[in-house]
XYZ file of N, CA and C in Angstrom:
588
model
N -10.290 17.479 7.738
C -9.921 18.189 6.528
C -9.327 17.207 5.540
N -9.708 17.341 4.295
C -9.195 16.465 3.261
C -7.924 17.052 2.680
N -6.936 16.201 2.469
C -5.690 16.656 1.876
C -5.161 15.538 0.992
N -4.158 15.833 0.204
C -3.617 14.832 -0.709
C -4.618 14.523 -1.806
N -4.679 13.249 -2.214
C -5.601 12.881 -3.285
C -7.051 12.979 -2.823
N -7.283 12.860 -1.508
C -8.646 12.987 -1.003
C -9.200 14.380 -1.199
N -8.347 15.402 -1.104
C -8.797 16.771 -1.260
C -9.149 17.132 -2.685
N -8.461 16.561 -3.650
C -8.708 16.923 -5.041
C -9.581 15.905 -5.762
N -10.048 14.878 -5.070
C -10.834 13.835 -5.723
C -12.167 14.365 -6.246
N -12.807 15.239 -5.474
C -14.126 15.728 -5.891
C -14.038 16.494 -7.202
N -12.989 17.291 -7.377
C -12.845 18.074 -8.597
C -12.503 17.186 -9.787
N -11.714 16.152 -9.564
C -11.262 15.307 -10.662
C -12.209 14.142 -10.949
N -13.199 13.930 -10.086
C -14.100 12.795 -10.246
C -14.891 12.879 -11.541
N -15.416 14.056 -11.838
C -16.227 14.231 -13.046
C -15.381 14.054 -14.301
N -14.159 14.594 -14.274
C -13.287 14.501 -15.445
C -12.848 13.067 -15.712
N -12.743 12.250 -14.664
C -12.250 10.885 -14.829
C -13.375 9.855 -14.934
N -14.623 10.299 -14.923
C -15.755 9.373 -14.946
C -15.725 8.457 -16.182
N -15.389 9.012 -17.344
C -15.366 8.208 -18.566
C -14.277 7.136 -18.501
N -13.100 7.508 -18.000
C -12.005 6.532 -17.893
C -12.361 5.426 -16.901
N -13.026 5.767 -15.801
C -13.434 4.752 -14.824
C -14.460 3.802 -15.433
N -15.352 4.314 -16.286
C -16.315 3.441 -16.960
C -15.608 2.483 -17.902
N -14.565 2.960 -18.605
C -13.783 2.078 -19.478
C -13.095 0.982 -18.679
N -12.531 1.344 -17.524
C -11.865 0.349 -16.673
C -12.869 -0.681 -16.185
N -14.054 -0.251 -15.769
C -15.085 -1.181 -15.288
C -15.497 -2.171 -16.384
N -15.652 -1.675 -17.612
C -16.026 -2.551 -18.722
C -14.925 -3.577 -18.976
N -13.666 -3.160 -18.934
C -12.557 -4.083 -19.140
C -12.456 -5.115 -18.017
N -12.762 -4.706 -16.786
C -12.654 -5.620 -15.644
C -13.789 -6.637 -15.594
N -14.897 -6.376 -16.299
C -16.018 -7.316 -16.304
C -15.628 -8.655 -16.920
N -14.591 -8.684 -17.738
C -14.150 -9.929 -18.371
C -13.396 -10.832 -17.397
N -13.062 -10.325 -16.206
C -12.273 -11.082 -15.238
C -13.103 -11.421 -14.011
N -12.784 -12.559 -13.416
C -13.383 -12.972 -12.154
C -12.764 -12.132 -11.024
N -13.511 -11.786 -9.976
C -12.922 -11.017 -8.866
C -11.691 -11.681 -8.240
N -11.595 -13.008 -8.374
C -10.406 -13.704 -7.853
C -9.146 -13.319 -8.622
N -9.289 -12.875 -9.866
C -8.136 -12.543 -10.706
C -7.876 -11.033 -10.808
N -8.617 -10.216 -10.074
C -8.401 -8.760 -10.090
C -7.675 -8.381 -8.805
N -6.481 -7.839 -8.948
C -5.653 -7.475 -7.796
C -5.486 -5.963 -7.738
N -5.290 -5.469 -6.538
C -5.077 -4.051 -6.297
C -3.777 -3.894 -5.514
N -2.974 -2.889 -5.876
C -1.721 -2.626 -5.175
C -1.674 -1.165 -4.762
N -1.186 -0.912 -3.542
C -1.016 0.460 -3.069
C 0.115 0.478 -2.055
N 0.713 1.647 -1.885
C 1.770 1.814 -0.896
C 1.319 2.813 0.159
N 1.938 2.700 1.329
C 1.680 3.647 2.403
C 2.919 3.758 3.265
N 3.121 4.934 3.831
C 4.234 5.134 4.744
C 3.827 4.760 6.162
N 4.757 4.171 6.906
C 4.494 3.808 8.298
C 5.613 4.377 9.162
N 5.259 5.323 10.040
C 6.221 5.885 10.984
C 6.284 4.921 12.171
N 7.201 3.964 12.093
C 7.168 2.843 13.024
C 7.710 3.183 14.408
N 8.351 4.327 14.594
C 8.851 4.712 15.918
C 8.073 5.877 16.516
N 7.044 6.335 15.848
C 6.274 7.481 16.316
C 5.274 7.026 17.371
N 5.545 7.383 18.619
C 4.677 6.960 19.706
C 3.382 7.768 19.704
N 2.287 7.178 20.171
C 1.018 7.920 20.223
C 1.132 9.143 21.128
N 0.453 10.229 20.788
C 0.486 11.444 21.601
C -0.852 11.714 22.264
N -1.745 10.726 22.255
C -3.043 10.861 22.904
C -3.266 9.652 23.803
N -4.053 9.852 24.864
C -4.367 8.760 25.785
C -5.712 9.049 26.438
N -6.289 8.029 27.009
C -7.522 8.200 27.756
C -7.189 8.616 29.182
N -7.988 9.520 29.755
C -7.800 9.947 31.135
C -9.141 10.215 31.772
N -9.184 10.161 33.076
C -10.420 10.449 33.796
C -10.768 11.924 33.652
N -12.051 12.239 33.721
C -12.501 13.613 33.518
C -11.878 14.558 34.534
N -11.709 14.126 35.772
C -11.152 15.006 36.812
C -9.646 15.162 36.738
N -8.968 14.234 36.062
C -7.505 14.295 36.046
C -6.954 14.863 34.750
N -7.803 15.414 33.900
C -7.322 15.937 32.616
C -6.380 17.114 32.794
N -6.642 17.951 33.780
C -5.791 19.132 33.972
C -4.411 18.737 34.497
N -4.308 17.603 35.161
C -3.017 17.172 35.707
C -2.213 16.358 34.705
N -2.835 15.946 33.611
C -2.132 15.120 32.624
C -1.070 15.960 31.925
N 0.082 15.387 31.756
C 1.192 16.078 31.113
C 1.670 15.271 29.921
N 1.986 15.966 28.893
C 2.532 15.329 27.705
C 3.950 15.803 27.467
N 4.442 15.532 26.291
C 5.787 15.929 25.923
C 5.731 16.773 24.659
N 6.569 17.782 24.598
C 6.666 18.595 23.389
C 7.829 18.124 22.527
N 8.301 16.926 22.788
C 9.419 16.384 22.009
C 8.991 16.192 20.562
N 9.947 16.295 19.673
C 9.660 16.080 18.251
C 9.255 14.626 18.033
N 8.334 14.418 17.111
C 7.931 13.057 16.779
C 9.044 12.393 15.972
N 9.256 11.115 16.237
C 10.282 10.376 15.515
C 9.786 10.109 14.098
N 10.541 10.528 13.108
C 10.123 10.433 11.710
C 10.715 9.224 10.997
N 11.224 8.245 11.754
C 11.747 7.032 11.117
C 10.591 6.324 10.420
N 10.763 6.050 9.118
C 9.654 5.567 8.309
C 10.091 4.431 7.407
N 9.160 3.531 7.174
C 9.293 2.527 6.116
C 8.069 2.659 5.227
N 8.170 2.135 4.033
C 7.047 2.147 3.107
C 6.527 0.724 2.996
N 5.239 0.541 3.112
C 4.618 -0.777 3.007
C 3.906 -0.885 1.663
N 4.078 -2.023 1.000
C 3.419 -2.279 -0.280
C 2.403 -3.396 -0.042
N 1.119 -3.073 -0.212
C 0.050 -4.038 0.021
C -0.579 -4.436 -1.305
N -0.887 -5.731 -1.431
C -1.519 -6.260 -2.640
C -2.545 -7.304 -2.213
N -3.748 -7.182 -2.754
C -4.826 -8.102 -2.400
C -5.750 -8.235 -3.610
N -6.422 -9.400 -3.689
C -7.353 -9.545 -4.809
C -8.716 -8.971 -4.442
N -9.578 -8.834 -5.425
C -10.854 -8.141 -5.269
C -11.789 -8.842 -4.294
N -11.725 -10.157 -4.234
C -12.612 -10.881 -3.315
C -12.051 -10.909 -1.894
N -10.787 -10.536 -1.716
C -10.172 -10.551 -0.396
C -9.681 -11.913 0.041
N -9.738 -12.902 -0.840
C -9.344 -14.261 -0.472
C -7.853 -14.526 -0.633
N -7.122 -13.630 -1.308
C -5.699 -13.833 -1.520
C -4.931 -12.570 -1.142
N -4.266 -12.618 -0.006
C -3.417 -11.516 0.435
C -1.978 -11.869 0.115
N -1.364 -11.099 -0.733
C 0.037 -11.309 -1.084
C 0.879 -10.758 0.056
N 1.998 -11.418 0.391
C 2.816 -10.916 1.504
C 3.180 -9.444 1.323
N 2.992 -8.685 2.391
C 3.258 -7.257 2.364
C 4.768 -7.029 2.247
N 5.176 -6.204 1.302
C 6.591 -5.889 1.131
C 6.929 -4.627 1.920
N 8.159 -4.561 2.405
C 8.638 -3.434 3.194
C 9.781 -2.774 2.428
N 9.729 -1.449 2.313
C 10.805 -0.686 1.683
C 11.425 0.197 2.751
N 12.712 0.010 2.990
C 13.422 0.794 3.991
C 14.665 1.430 3.409
N 15.365 2.224 4.248
C 16.567 2.917 3.782
C 17.797 2.017 3.803
N 17.945 1.221 4.836
C 19.166 0.426 5.014
C 19.182 -0.759 4.057
N 20.360 -1.025 3.486
C 20.492 -2.178 2.590
C 20.333 -3.471 3.374
N 20.963 -3.547 4.562
C 20.819 -4.704 5.458
C 20.572 -4.152 6.860
N 19.310 -4.006 7.272
C 19.027 -3.476 8.608
C 19.610 -4.362 9.709
N 19.950 -3.740 10.825
C 20.552 -4.479 11.930
C 19.652 -5.604 12.429
N 18.342 -5.397 12.394
C 17.423 -6.424 12.903
C 17.358 -7.646 11.991
N 17.904 -7.571 10.770
C 17.877 -8.706 9.850
C 19.239 -9.371 9.720
N 20.162 -9.069 10.623
C 21.492 -9.677 10.529
C 21.368 -11.193 10.628
N 22.388 -11.897 10.147
C 22.314 -13.360 10.036
C 22.151 -14.065 11.368
N 22.594 -13.457 12.475
C 22.466 -14.125 13.766
C 21.028 -14.146 14.277
N 20.182 -13.286 13.712
C 18.781 -13.228 14.134
C 17.906 -13.921 13.110
N 16.636 -14.032 13.438
C 15.694 -14.647 12.504
C 15.545 -13.772 11.267
N 15.449 -14.360 10.083
C 15.253 -13.551 8.879
C 13.868 -12.917 8.870
N 13.740 -11.848 8.115
C 12.458 -11.156 7.994
C 11.471 -12.034 7.238
N 10.257 -12.141 7.749
C 9.238 -12.950 7.104
C 8.606 -12.247 5.908
N 8.801 -10.929 5.814
C 8.226 -10.152 4.726
C 9.308 -9.799 3.708
N 8.963 -9.694 2.433
C 9.954 -9.261 1.440
C 10.436 -7.847 1.772
N 11.740 -7.648 1.734
C 12.333 -6.354 2.088
C 13.127 -5.823 0.906
N 12.936 -4.528 0.611
C 13.685 -3.846 -0.440
C 14.267 -2.576 0.152
N 15.432 -2.185 -0.330
C 16.035 -0.947 0.169
C 16.042 0.104 -0.927
N 15.837 1.337 -0.493
C 15.852 2.487 -1.381
C 16.284 3.673 -0.538
N 17.050 4.587 -1.092
C 17.690 5.650 -0.328
C 16.704 6.483 0.493
N 15.523 6.770 -0.043
C 14.553 7.569 0.694
C 13.416 6.723 1.275
N 13.484 5.412 1.145
C 12.459 4.476 1.633
C 11.114 4.677 0.954
N 11.113 5.216 -0.271
C 9.892 5.354 -1.051
C 9.944 4.397 -2.229
N 8.811 4.183 -2.825
C 8.732 3.359 -4.027
C 9.304 4.144 -5.205
N 10.202 3.521 -5.954
C 10.661 4.098 -7.207
C 10.531 3.035 -8.290
N 10.899 3.379 -9.520
C 10.708 2.453 -10.636
C 11.443 1.141 -10.468
N 12.668 1.176 -9.926
C 13.460 -0.043 -9.734
C 12.825 -0.950 -8.694
N 12.425 -0.377 -7.563
C 11.795 -1.174 -6.498
C 10.440 -1.703 -6.960
N 9.695 -0.903 -7.726
C 8.406 -1.340 -8.250
C 8.576 -2.563 -9.148
N 9.573 -2.525 -10.011
C 9.824 -3.663 -10.900
C 10.267 -4.895 -10.118
N 11.149 -4.713 -9.120
C 11.588 -5.842 -8.288
C 10.423 -6.438 -7.517
N 9.604 -5.573 -6.938
C 8.450 -6.039 -6.160
C 7.465 -6.790 -7.050
N 7.241 -6.282 -8.248
C 6.333 -6.931 -9.187
C 6.853 -8.313 -9.584
N 8.143 -8.393 -9.932
C 8.704 -9.648 -10.441
C 9.043 -10.669 -9.364
N 9.395 -10.223 -8.157
C 9.820 -11.179 -7.118
C 8.761 -11.468 -6.064
N 7.737 -10.613 -5.960
C 6.698 -10.838 -4.947
C 5.343 -11.122 -5.604
N 4.871 -10.180 -6.423
C 3.519 -10.291 -6.971
C 3.370 -11.470 -7.930
N 4.187 -11.511 -8.973
C 4.033 -12.555 -9.997
C 4.195 -13.959 -9.420
N 5.238 -14.262 -8.607
C 5.324 -15.616 -8.043
C 4.142 -15.991 -7.143
N 3.641 -15.021 -6.354
C 2.511 -15.323 -5.467
C 1.243 -15.618 -6.263
N 1.013 -14.862 -7.323
C -0.181 -15.083 -8.148
C -0.037 -16.374 -8.947
N 1.136 -16.635 -9.506
C 1.358 -17.863 -10.296
C 1.271 -19.109 -9.422
N 1.615 -19.003 -8.141
C 1.477 -20.150 -7.240
C 0.014 -20.464 -6.958
N -0.853 -19.464 -7.105
C -2.278 -19.654 -6.829
C -3.062 -20.040 -8.073
N -2.763 -19.413 -9.220
C -3.530 -19.668 -10.434
C -2.663 -19.451 -11.667
N -3.040 -20.112 -12.735
C -2.369 -19.916 -14.024
C -3.214 -19.073 -14.978
N -4.382 -18.635 -14.521
C -5.259 -17.810 -15.346
C -4.705 -16.391 -15.462
N -5.039 -15.695 -16.547
C -4.618 -14.285 -16.658
C -5.260 -13.459 -15.549
N -4.550 -12.456 -15.072
C -5.089 -11.612 -14.013
C -4.799 -10.143 -14.315
N -5.365 -9.279 -13.478
C -5.262 -7.831 -13.651
C -4.688 -7.239 -12.375
N -3.791 -6.270 -12.531
C -3.279 -5.504 -11.401
C -3.703 -4.051 -11.604
N -4.493 -3.529 -10.669
C -4.967 -2.153 -10.735
C -4.100 -1.321 -9.800
N -3.453 -0.283 -10.343
C -2.539 0.553 -9.568
C -2.924 2.017 -9.724
N -2.385 2.854 -8.844
C -2.616 4.288 -8.988
C -1.636 4.862 -10.010
N -1.743 6.147 -10.280
C -0.916 6.766 -11.316
C 0.331 7.406 -10.730
N 0.935 6.760 -9.763
C 2.179 7.245 -9.175
C 3.269 7.235 -10.255
N 4.171 8.202 -10.204
C 5.225 8.296 -11.201
C 6.153 7.100 -11.229
N 6.295 6.411 -10.094
C 7.191 5.252 -10.044
C 6.579 4.016 -10.701
N 5.269 4.022 -10.912
C 4.612 2.875 -11.530
C 4.757 2.976 -13.050
N 5.933 2.636 -13.511
C 6.216 2.703 -14.942
C 5.519 1.582 -15.692
N 5.796 1.541 -16.954
C 5.192 0.517 -17.813
C 5.887 -0.816 -17.582
N 5.145 -1.773 -17.071
C 5.636 -3.141 -16.927
C 4.789 -4.038 -17.818
N 5.414 -5.069 -18.336
C 4.684 -6.001 -19.187
C 4.920 -7.418 -18.708
N 3.846 -8.176 -18.722
C 3.905 -9.588 -18.370
C 2.833 -10.284 -19.207
N 3.135 -11.463 -19.753
C 2.148 -12.100 -20.640
C 0.845 -12.493 -19.947
N 0.872 -12.708 -18.623
C -0.325 -13.153 -17.914
C -0.930 -12.091 -17.004
N -0.314 -10.892 -16.933
C -0.800 -9.841 -16.038
C -1.031 -8.566 -16.836
N -2.268 -8.074 -16.819
C -2.593 -6.787 -17.433
C -2.611 -5.734 -16.337
N -1.971 -4.603 -16.578
C -1.894 -3.544 -15.568
C -2.793 -2.396 -15.995
N -3.744 -2.041 -15.116
C -4.680 -0.951 -15.364
C -4.390 0.181 -14.381
N -3.936 1.340 -14.843
C -3.751 2.473 -13.925
C -5.053 3.250 -13.734
N -5.282 3.681 -12.501
C -6.426 4.546 -12.204
C -6.206 5.922 -12.819
N -7.280 6.672 -13.060
C -7.103 8.078 -13.444
C -6.472 8.859 -12.283
N -5.988 10.038 -12.572
C -5.306 10.856 -11.573
C -6.254 11.311 -10.475
N -5.778 11.252 -9.234
C -6.441 11.809 -8.041
C -7.790 11.200 -7.688
N -8.086 9.999 -8.110
C -9.366 9.388 -7.719
C -9.160 8.097 -6.923
N -7.929 7.783 -6.567
C -7.703 6.528 -5.839
C -8.348 6.552 -4.455
N -8.472 7.730 -3.835
C -9.093 7.785 -2.508
C -10.568 7.434 -2.566
N -11.183 7.505 -3.754
C -12.597 7.169 -3.908
C -12.779 5.754 -4.445
N -11.953 5.346 -5.413
C -12.172 4.093 -6.122
C -11.247 2.945 -5.715
N -10.106 3.221 -5.104
C -9.161 2.149 -4.826
C -9.549 1.400 -3.552
N -9.716 0.072 -3.634
C -10.154 -0.693 -2.464
C -9.229 -0.557 -1.257
N -7.917 -0.544 -1.470
C -6.998 -0.450 -0.342
C -7.082 0.904 0.352
N -7.487 1.951 -0.374
C -7.657 3.267 0.235
C -9.011 3.426 0.909
N -9.888 2.452 0.748
C -11.239 2.556 1.304
C -11.320 1.992 2.715
N -10.227 2.004 3.446
C -10.255 1.585 4.843
C -9.330 0.444 5.189
N -8.818 -0.289 4.215
C -7.942 -1.428 4.518
C -6.622 -0.946 5.096
N -6.015 0.051 4.471
C -4.750 0.583 4.979
C -4.960 1.245 6.337
N -6.061 1.967 6.500
C -6.348 2.627 7.776
C -6.515 1.598 8.893
N -7.175 0.478 8.608
C -7.344 -0.571 9.618
C -6.011 -1.195 9.996
N -5.133 -1.400 9.007
C -3.803 -1.935 9.283
C -3.009 -0.997 10.189
N -3.050 0.295 9.904
C -2.306 1.263 10.720
C -2.892 1.373 12.129
N -4.221 1.307 12.257
C -4.840 1.343 13.588
C -4.419 0.139 14.411
N -4.395 -1.034 13.776
C -3.987 -2.245 14.492
C -2.523 -2.156 14.922
N -1.672 -1.647 14.042
C -0.257 -1.479 14.392
C -0.096 -0.512 15.555
N -0.815 0.624 15.491
C -0.702 1.641 16.534
C -1.215 1.100 17.870
N -2.279 0.301 17.827
C -2.783 -0.313 19.063
C -1.778 -1.260 19.687
N -1.101 -2.042 18.852
C -0.088 -2.954 19.392
C 1.148 -2.210 19.881
N 1.477 -1.100 19.203
C 2.622 -0.293 19.647
C 2.349 0.297 21.014
């Protein structure tokens, strides 16, 4: 069953077709190396799998748990260029200002970490992530102008940078047109769940 933006994409696809054509025409002026995509996703990092493989004869004897699923969550911010050759370090948004696992006696976190009360992206975290993660990573790779394509989330406010043009997608079509929603995030979550 489709839900979220995937459920309403079919209805909004026709209405947003003209805007998508305008975005495509504007993006033709850029090399795929300079076109970046950003998206966020929630990761329930303590939620254990509730399915397993079992032999056909032992299915009736298999027992599970009716315990509540652990809802501890962080938000992951992924950014990659159109050709896939440049993966910007994934940023993590959590609730704690200084999580216990990042205390000074332990190894520092290899990923950029931001704190927010609900562990979701908001305008302040979006601006910090853009200025401290995205722009330095892109400037270290190239000095050419580039494009950042984002969804129309309310937290993605107007940001300006002389070398970065920001193109927002039309409403409710990111599940169809956004590269990170076309299986990249799903593959990341599957790999995480397999290792868990």
